N, CA and C atoms as an extended XYZ file, in Angstrom:
369
Properties=species:S:1:pos:R:3:atomname:S:1:resname:S:1:resid:I:1 pbc="F F F"
N        -2.466       -8.477       16.829 N   UNK     1
C        -1.322       -9.310       16.489 CA  UNK     1
C        -1.044       -9.303       14.985 C   UNK     1
N        -1.429       -8.229       14.323 N   UNK     2
C        -1.151       -8.038       12.903 CA  UNK     2
C        -0.237       -6.842       12.749 C   UNK     2
N         0.797       -7.007       11.984 N   UNK     3
C         1.743       -5.933       11.722 CA  UNK     3
C         1.968       -5.780       10.221 C   UNK     3
N         2.055       -4.532        9.781 N   UNK     4
C         2.409       -4.213        8.411 CA  UNK     4
C         3.715       -3.432        8.443 C   UNK     4
N         4.713       -3.928        7.755 N   UNK     5
C         6.027       -3.312        7.746 CA  UNK     5
C         6.344       -2.841        6.336 C   UNK     5
N         6.568       -1.536        6.185 N   UNK     6
C         6.830       -0.924        4.901 CA  UNK     6
C         8.312       -0.613        4.742 C   UNK     6
N         8.760       -0.583        3.498 N   UNK     7
C        10.131       -0.227        3.196 CA  UNK     7
C        10.214        0.287        1.765 C   UNK     7
N        11.315        0.949        1.441 N   UNK     8
C        11.578        1.368        0.081 CA  UNK     8
C        11.460        2.853       -0.194 C   UNK     8
N        11.008        3.630        0.774 N   UNK     9
C        10.891        5.061        0.567 CA  UNK     9
C        12.250        5.732        0.513 C   UNK     9
N        12.243        6.995        0.081 N   UNK    10
C        13.482        7.735       -0.006 CA  UNK    10
C        13.337        9.000       -0.813 C   UNK    10
N        14.477        9.585       -1.157 N   UNK    11
C        14.551       10.816       -1.931 CA  UNK    11
C        14.997       10.505       -3.350 C   UNK    11
N        14.222       10.968       -4.325 N   UNK    12
C        14.559       10.769       -5.733 CA  UNK    12
C        14.308       12.053       -6.502 C   UNK    12
N        14.966       12.173       -7.650 N   UNK    13
C        14.752       13.310       -8.530 CA  UNK    13
C        13.525       13.097       -9.406 C   UNK    13
N        12.924       14.171       -9.887 N   UNK    14
C        11.804       14.010      -10.822 CA  UNK    14
C        12.188       13.108      -11.987 C   UNK    14
N        11.273       12.220      -12.350 N   UNK    15
C        11.536       11.257      -13.398 CA  UNK    15
C        12.138        9.958      -12.907 C   UNK    15
N        12.522        9.912      -11.653 N   UNK    16
C        13.122        8.720      -11.086 CA  UNK    16
C        12.098        7.688      -10.676 C   UNK    16
N        12.596        6.604      -10.082 N   UNK    17
C        11.745        5.478       -9.710 CA  UNK    17
C        12.043        5.009       -8.296 C   UNK    17
N        11.028        4.454       -7.656 N   UNK    18
C        11.153        3.802       -6.364 CA  UNK    18
C        10.239        2.587       -6.342 C   UNK    18
N        10.601        1.612       -5.531 N   UNK    19
C         9.778        0.427       -5.338 CA  UNK    19
C         9.509        0.262       -3.846 C   UNK    19
N         8.247        0.372       -3.450 N   UNK    20
C         7.842        0.203       -2.069 CA  UNK    20
C         7.394       -1.227       -1.816 C   UNK    20
N         7.654       -1.713       -0.613 N   UNK    21
C         7.234       -3.042       -0.212 CA  UNK    21
C         6.487       -2.961        1.113 C   UNK    21
N         5.529       -3.855        1.300 N   UNK    22
C         4.792       -3.949        2.548 CA  UNK    22
C         4.507       -5.410        2.840 C   UNK    22
N         4.998       -5.890        3.963 N   UNK    23
C         4.810       -7.277        4.363 CA  UNK    23
C         3.893       -7.348        5.584 C   UNK    23
N         2.859       -8.169        5.493 N   UNK    24
C         1.938       -8.392        6.602 CA  UNK    24
C         2.339       -9.646        7.358 C   UNK    24
N         2.273       -9.574        8.684 N   UNK    25
C         2.624      -10.721        9.505 CA  UNK    25
C         1.765      -10.733       10.760 C   UNK    25
N         1.809      -11.855       11.483 N   UNK    26
C         1.054      -11.995       12.710 CA  UNK    26
C        -0.091      -12.979       12.564 C   UNK    26
N        -1.167      -12.725       13.300 N   UNK    27
C        -2.331      -13.607       13.290 CA  UNK    27
C        -3.188      -13.301       12.068 C   UNK    27
N        -2.990      -14.069       11.010 N   UNK    28
C        -3.670      -13.836        9.738 CA  UNK    28
C        -4.281      -15.131        9.236 C   UNK    28
N        -5.577      -15.104        8.991 N   UNK    29
C        -6.242      -16.218        8.333 CA  UNK    29
C        -6.344      -15.973        6.836 C   UNK    29
N        -6.764      -14.765        6.475 N   UNK    30
C        -6.934      -14.451        5.065 CA  UNK    30
C        -6.765      -12.950        4.850 C   UNK    30
N        -6.118      -12.599        3.757 N   UNK    31
C        -6.001      -11.211        3.327 CA  UNK    31
C        -6.862      -11.028        2.090 C   UNK    31
N        -7.859      -10.172        2.197 N   UNK    32
C        -8.783       -9.957        1.080 CA  UNK    32
C        -8.241       -8.943        0.082 C   UNK    32
N        -7.524       -7.954        0.585 N   UNK    33
C        -6.973       -6.933       -0.287 CA  UNK    33
C        -5.878       -6.177        0.446 C   UNK    33
N        -4.975       -5.597       -0.325 N   UNK    34
C        -3.967       -4.708        0.222 CA  UNK    34
C        -3.859       -3.498       -0.689 C   UNK    34
N        -3.354       -2.417       -0.141 N   UNK    35
C        -3.252       -1.220       -0.956 CA  UNK    35
C        -2.303       -0.198       -0.383 C   UNK    35
N        -2.122        0.858       -1.156 N   UNK    36
C        -1.268        1.972       -0.771 CA  UNK    36
C        -2.065        3.262       -0.769 C   UNK    36
N        -1.856        4.058        0.259 N   UNK    37
C        -2.434        5.383        0.398 CA  UNK    37
C        -1.302        6.358        0.676 C   UNK    37
N        -1.557        7.632        0.440 N   UNK    38
C        -0.526        8.623        0.705 CA  UNK    38
C        -1.145        9.885        1.290 C   UNK    38
N        -0.319       10.607        2.027 N   UNK    39
C        -0.761       11.839        2.653 CA  UNK    39
C         0.372       12.855        2.612 C   UNK    39
N         0.121       13.965        1.933 N   UNK    40
C         1.070       15.065        1.873 CA  UNK    40
C         0.773       16.045        3.007 C   UNK    40
N         1.765       16.848        3.413 N   UNK    41
C         1.537       17.820        4.488 CA  UNK    41
C         0.363       18.737        4.186 C   UNK    41
N        -0.548       18.850        5.138 N   UNK    42
C        -1.705       19.710        4.972 CA  UNK    42
C        -2.791       19.158        4.077 C   UNK    42
N        -2.633       17.926        3.613 N   UNK    43
C        -3.606       17.311        2.719 CA  UNK    43
C        -4.264       16.102        3.369 C   UNK    43
N        -5.387       15.688        2.809 N   UNK    44
C        -6.071       14.491        3.266 CA  UNK    44
C        -5.401       13.243        2.697 C   UNK    44
N        -5.507       12.155        3.437 N   UNK    45
C        -4.991       10.894        2.932 CA  UNK    45
C        -5.820       10.442        1.736 C   UNK    45
N        -5.151        9.952        0.702 N   UNK    46
C        -5.833        9.557       -0.516 CA  UNK    46
C        -5.378        8.186       -0.988 C   UNK    46
N        -6.264        7.531       -1.703 N   UNK    47
C        -5.957        6.235       -2.293 CA  UNK    47
C        -4.948        6.391       -3.417 C   UNK    47
N        -3.968        5.506       -3.453 N   UNK    48
C        -3.023        5.438       -4.561 CA  UNK    48
C        -3.338        4.235       -5.441 C   UNK    48
N        -3.371        3.044       -4.847 N   UNK    49
C        -3.639        1.829       -5.597 CA  UNK    49
C        -4.034        0.718       -4.641 C   UNK    49
N        -4.856       -0.206       -5.128 N   UNK    50
C        -5.244       -1.374       -4.353 CA  UNK    50
C        -5.175       -2.615       -5.223 C   UNK    50
N        -5.046       -3.756       -4.565 N   UNK    51
C        -5.054       -5.030       -5.259 CA  UNK    51
C        -5.761       -6.053       -4.380 C   UNK    51
N        -6.629       -6.852       -4.983 N   UNK    52
C        -7.332       -7.896       -4.254 CA  UNK    52
C        -6.547       -9.189       -4.297 C   UNK    52
N        -7.003      -10.158       -3.491 N   UNK    53
C        -6.345      -11.455       -3.445 CA  UNK    53
C        -6.337      -12.130       -4.806 C   UNK    53
N        -7.368      -11.869       -5.599 N   UNK    54
C        -7.485      -12.479       -6.912 CA  UNK    54
C        -6.783      -11.692       -8.010 C   UNK    54
N        -6.197      -10.551       -7.661 N   UNK    55
C        -5.398       -9.818       -8.618 CA  UNK    55
C        -6.052       -8.615       -9.265 C   UNK    55
N        -7.266       -8.271       -8.885 N   UNK    56
C        -7.902       -7.078       -9.423 CA  UNK    56
C        -7.252       -5.830       -8.842 C   UNK    56
N        -6.993       -4.847       -9.683 N   UNK    57
C        -6.302       -3.632       -9.260 CA  UNK    57
C        -7.132       -2.392       -9.531 C   UNK    57
N        -6.824       -1.344       -8.765 N   UNK    58
C        -7.471       -0.056       -8.938 CA  UNK    58
C        -6.437        1.023       -8.648 C   UNK    58
N        -6.456        2.103       -9.434 N   UNK    59
C        -5.477        3.170       -9.299 CA  UNK    59
C        -6.142        4.526       -9.259 C   UNK    59
N        -5.518        5.440       -8.542 N   UNK    60
C        -5.912        6.828       -8.633 CA  UNK    60
C        -5.576        7.355      -10.027 C   UNK    60
N        -6.400        8.255      -10.543 N   UNK    61
C        -6.163        8.794      -11.876 CA  UNK    61
C        -4.787        9.445      -11.998 C   UNK    61
N        -4.317       10.039      -10.932 N   UNK    62
C        -3.062       10.773      -10.968 CA  UNK    62
C        -1.832        9.882      -11.132 C   UNK    62
N        -1.976        8.583      -10.896 N   UNK    63
C        -0.824        7.681      -10.987 CA  UNK    63
C        -0.971        6.629      -12.068 C   UNK    63
N        -2.091        6.586      -12.748 N   UNK    64
C        -2.297        5.596      -13.799 CA  UNK    64
C        -1.243        5.741      -14.892 C   UNK    64
N        -0.680        4.619      -15.297 N   UNK    65
C         0.353        4.624      -16.308 CA  UNK    65
C         1.747        4.826      -15.769 C   UNK    65
N         1.872        5.241      -14.508 N   UNK    66
C         3.177        5.463      -13.902 CA  UNK    66
C         3.468        4.486      -12.765 C   UNK    66
N         2.445        4.141      -11.993 N   UNK    67
C         2.611        3.240      -10.850 CA  UNK    67
C         2.012        1.880      -11.174 C   UNK    67
N         2.596        0.839      -10.598 N   UNK    68
C         2.082       -0.510      -10.745 CA  UNK    68
C         2.068       -1.202       -9.391 C   UNK    68
N         0.905       -1.711       -8.998 N   UNK    69
C         0.797       -2.453       -7.755 CA  UNK    69
C         0.797       -3.945       -8.062 C   UNK    69
N         1.456       -4.716       -7.229 N   UNK    70
C         1.504       -6.158       -7.396 CA  UNK    70
C         1.596       -6.811       -6.028 C   UNK    70
N         1.350       -8.106       -5.983 N   UNK    71
C         1.375       -8.807       -4.712 CA  UNK    71
C         1.950      -10.196       -4.829 C   UNK    71
N         2.410      -10.699       -3.707 N   UNK    72
C         2.913      -12.060       -3.586 CA  UNK    72
C         2.112      -12.712       -2.473 C   UNK    72
N         1.141      -13.539       -2.846 N   UNK    73
C         0.257      -14.156       -1.855 CA  UNK    73
C         1.018      -15.038       -0.866 C   UNK    73
N         2.011      -15.751       -1.352 N   UNK    74
C         2.764      -16.652       -0.488 CA  UNK    74
C         3.521      -15.905        0.595 C   UNK    74
N         3.917      -14.673        0.309 N   UNK    75
C         4.687      -13.874        1.259 CA  UNK    75
C         3.846      -12.829        1.994 C   UNK    75
N         2.545      -12.762        1.700 N   UNK    76
C         1.675      -11.737        2.280 CA  UNK    76
C         2.277      -10.347        2.091 C   UNK    76
N         2.738      -10.093        0.892 N   UNK    77
C         3.465       -8.869        0.599 CA  UNK    77
C         2.876       -8.170       -0.619 C   UNK    77
N         2.822       -6.853       -0.552 N   UNK    78
C         2.375       -6.044       -1.667 CA  UNK    78
C         3.492       -5.069       -2.042 C   UNK    78
N         3.580       -4.754       -3.337 N   UNK    79
C         4.605       -3.862       -3.841 CA  UNK    79
C         3.967       -2.715       -4.600 C   UNK    79
N         4.676       -1.614       -4.654 N   UNK    80
C         4.263       -0.483       -5.472 CA  UNK    80
C         5.470        0.010       -6.247 C   UNK    80
N         5.480       -0.266       -7.541 N   UNK    81
C         6.532        0.231       -8.419 CA  UNK    81
C         6.130        1.608       -8.911 C   UNK    81
N         6.936        2.606       -8.605 N   UNK    82
C         6.632        3.984       -8.945 CA  UNK    82
C         7.661        4.488       -9.947 C   UNK    82
N         7.204        4.809      -11.148 N   UNK    83
C         8.054        5.327      -12.207 CA  UNK    83
C         7.628        6.741      -12.574 C   UNK    83
N         8.523        7.447      -13.258 N   UNK    84
C         8.241        8.813      -13.696 CA  UNK    84
C         7.710        9.674      -12.561 C   UNK    84
N         8.390        9.619      -11.439 N   UNK    85
C         7.930       10.326      -10.251 CA  UNK    85
C         7.952       11.837      -10.454 C   UNK    85
N         6.972       12.488       -9.870 N   UNK    86
C         6.801       13.930       -9.957 CA  UNK    86
C         6.837       14.537       -8.557 C   UNK    86
N         7.169       15.821       -8.445 N   UNK    87
C         7.154       16.454       -7.119 CA  UNK    87
C         5.818       16.304       -6.405 C   UNK    87
N         4.733       16.255       -7.155 N   UNK    88
C         3.408       16.099       -6.569 CA  UNK    88
C         3.203       14.737       -5.914 C   UNK    88
N         4.092       13.789       -6.181 N   UNK    89
C         4.012       12.480       -5.552 CA  UNK    89
C         4.611       12.476       -4.147 C   UNK    89
N         5.245       13.556       -3.749 N   UNK    90
C         5.853       13.641       -2.428 CA  UNK    90
C         4.792       13.503       -1.342 C   UNK    90
N         4.988       12.536       -0.455 N   UNK    91
C         4.022       12.257        0.602 CA  UNK    91
C         4.544       11.126        1.473 C   UNK    91
N         3.864       10.908        2.583 N   UNK    92
C         4.066        9.693        3.353 CA  UNK    92
C         3.139        8.636        2.776 C   UNK    92
N         3.690        7.501        2.418 N   UNK    93
C         2.923        6.420        1.824 CA  UNK    93
C         2.636        5.361        2.875 C   UNK    93
N         1.356        5.003        3.003 N   UNK    94
C         0.906        4.050        4.004 CA  UNK    94
C         0.379        2.782        3.352 C   UNK    94
N         0.748        1.661        3.901 N   UNK    95
C         0.222        0.378        3.480 CA  UNK    95
C        -1.053        0.071        4.257 C   UNK    95
N        -2.029       -0.505        3.580 N   UNK    96
C        -3.283       -0.903        4.206 CA  UNK    96
C        -3.619       -2.331        3.805 C   UNK    96
N        -4.215       -3.073        4.736 N   UNK    97
C        -4.603       -4.445        4.448 CA  UNK    97
C        -5.954       -4.761        5.058 C   UNK    97
N        -6.773       -5.468        4.298 N   UNK    98
C        -8.077       -5.967        4.734 CA  UNK    98
C        -7.868       -7.427        5.126 C   UNK    98
N        -7.906       -7.702        6.435 N   UNK    99
C        -7.467       -8.991        6.957 CA  UNK    99
C        -8.511       -9.600        7.880 C   UNK    99
N        -8.744      -10.910        7.722 N   UNK   100
C        -9.502      -11.683        8.692 CA  UNK   100
C        -8.512      -12.480        9.511 C   UNK   100
N        -8.558      -12.329       10.819 N   UNK   101
C        -7.558      -12.923       11.698 CA  UNK   101
C        -7.887      -14.348       12.137 C   UNK   101
N        -9.164      -14.731       12.087 N   UNK   102
C        -9.570      -16.067       12.529 CA  UNK   102
C       -10.561      -16.668       11.551 C   UNK   102
N       -10.356      -17.941       11.212 N   UNK   103
C       -11.274      -18.619       10.292 CA  UNK   103
C       -12.645      -18.836       10.908 C   UNK   103
N       -12.734      -18.871       12.233 N   UNK   104
C       -13.985      -19.160       12.921 CA  UNK   104
C       -14.791      -17.915       13.289 C   UNK   104
N       -14.209      -16.738       13.105 N   UNK   105
C       -14.881      -15.509       13.506 CA  UNK   105
C       -14.713      -14.451       12.427 C   UNK   105
N       -15.767      -14.234       11.648 N   UNK   106
C       -15.712      -13.249       10.593 CA  UNK   106
C       -15.571      -11.839       11.145 C   UNK   106
N       -16.043      -11.617       12.367 N   UNK   107
C       -15.960      -10.293       12.974 CA  UNK   107
C       -14.526       -9.848       13.214 C   UNK   107
N       -13.576      -10.747       13.047 N   UNK   108
C       -12.172      -10.368       13.181 CA  UNK   108
C       -11.627       -9.720       11.912 C   UNK   108
N       -12.444       -9.559       10.893 N   UNK   109
C       -12.007       -8.901        9.668 CA  UNK   109
C       -11.935       -7.395        9.898 C   UNK   109
N       -10.763       -6.832        9.664 N   UNK   110
C       -10.538       -5.420        9.915 CA  UNK   110
C        -9.490       -4.872        8.958 C   UNK   110
N        -9.426       -3.557        8.901 N   UNK   111
C        -8.376       -2.873        8.164 CA  UNK   111
C        -7.207       -2.564        9.089 C   UNK   111
N        -6.006       -2.730        8.569 N   UNK   112
C        -4.791       -2.451        9.327 CA  UNK   112
C        -3.902       -1.521        8.522 C   UNK   112
N        -3.126       -0.728        9.242 N   UNK   113
C        -2.269        0.270        8.620 CA  UNK   113
C        -0.819        0.082        9.028 C   UNK   113
N         0.069        0.342        8.085 N   UNK   114
C         1.479        0.396        8.392 CA  UNK   114
C         1.858        1.740        8.973 C   UNK   114
N         3.116        1.882        9.327 N   UNK   115
C         3.588        3.104        9.978 CA  UNK   115
C         3.857        4.239        8.996 C   UNK   115
N         3.955        3.927        7.722 N   UNK   116
C         4.211        4.921        6.702 CA  UNK   116
C         5.679        5.018        6.343 C   UNK   116
N         5.947        5.331        5.085 N   UNK   117
C         7.307        5.550        4.621 CA  UNK   117
C         7.332        6.805        3.755 C   UNK   117
N         8.332        7.641        3.973 N   UNK   118
C         8.408        8.930        3.301 CA  UNK   118
C         8.949        8.773        1.884 C   UNK   118
N         8.249        9.383        0.941 N   UNK   119
C         8.717        9.491       -0.440 CA  UNK   119
C         8.834       10.969       -0.773 C   UNK   119
N        10.024       11.395       -1.156 N   UNK   120
C        10.263       12.788       -1.507 CA  UNK   120
C        10.824       12.856       -2.917 C   UNK   120
N        10.163       13.622       -3.776 N   UNK   121
C        10.587       13.804       -5.162 CA  UNK   121
C        10.992       15.262       -5.329 C   UNK   121
N        12.276       15.500       -5.496 N   UNK   122
C        12.788       16.861       -5.560 CA  UNK   122
C        14.115       16.894       -6.287 C   UNK   122
N        14.358       17.986       -6.995 N   UNK   123
C        15.637       18.193       -7.649 CA  UNK   123
C        16.608       18.935       -6.752 C   UNK   123
């Protein structure tokens, strides 16, 4: 009963910007962390950025200085601001969340994935 809904993907030229959003809904007691991963054709899925409930962030070296992850705890939403986009950033971007669904059962803590949103950087 947990859903992650992503939006904001699209086609942009090199040097352009996009802002991705991911909203978590459903049976949620607590969200410990949320993040973004990406997967290009023929490649393995890789970490892009993560943010914890307390605001600690982590980025892949390839996006440091260009991407910024942020969150809105009240809305159970995470954002990814992507600037100075490069063709190498082209991939399907997936939202991930570390969620506990019940306050009485810690075993309900699991990772959840969104459906993915396509980001294409091309001239």
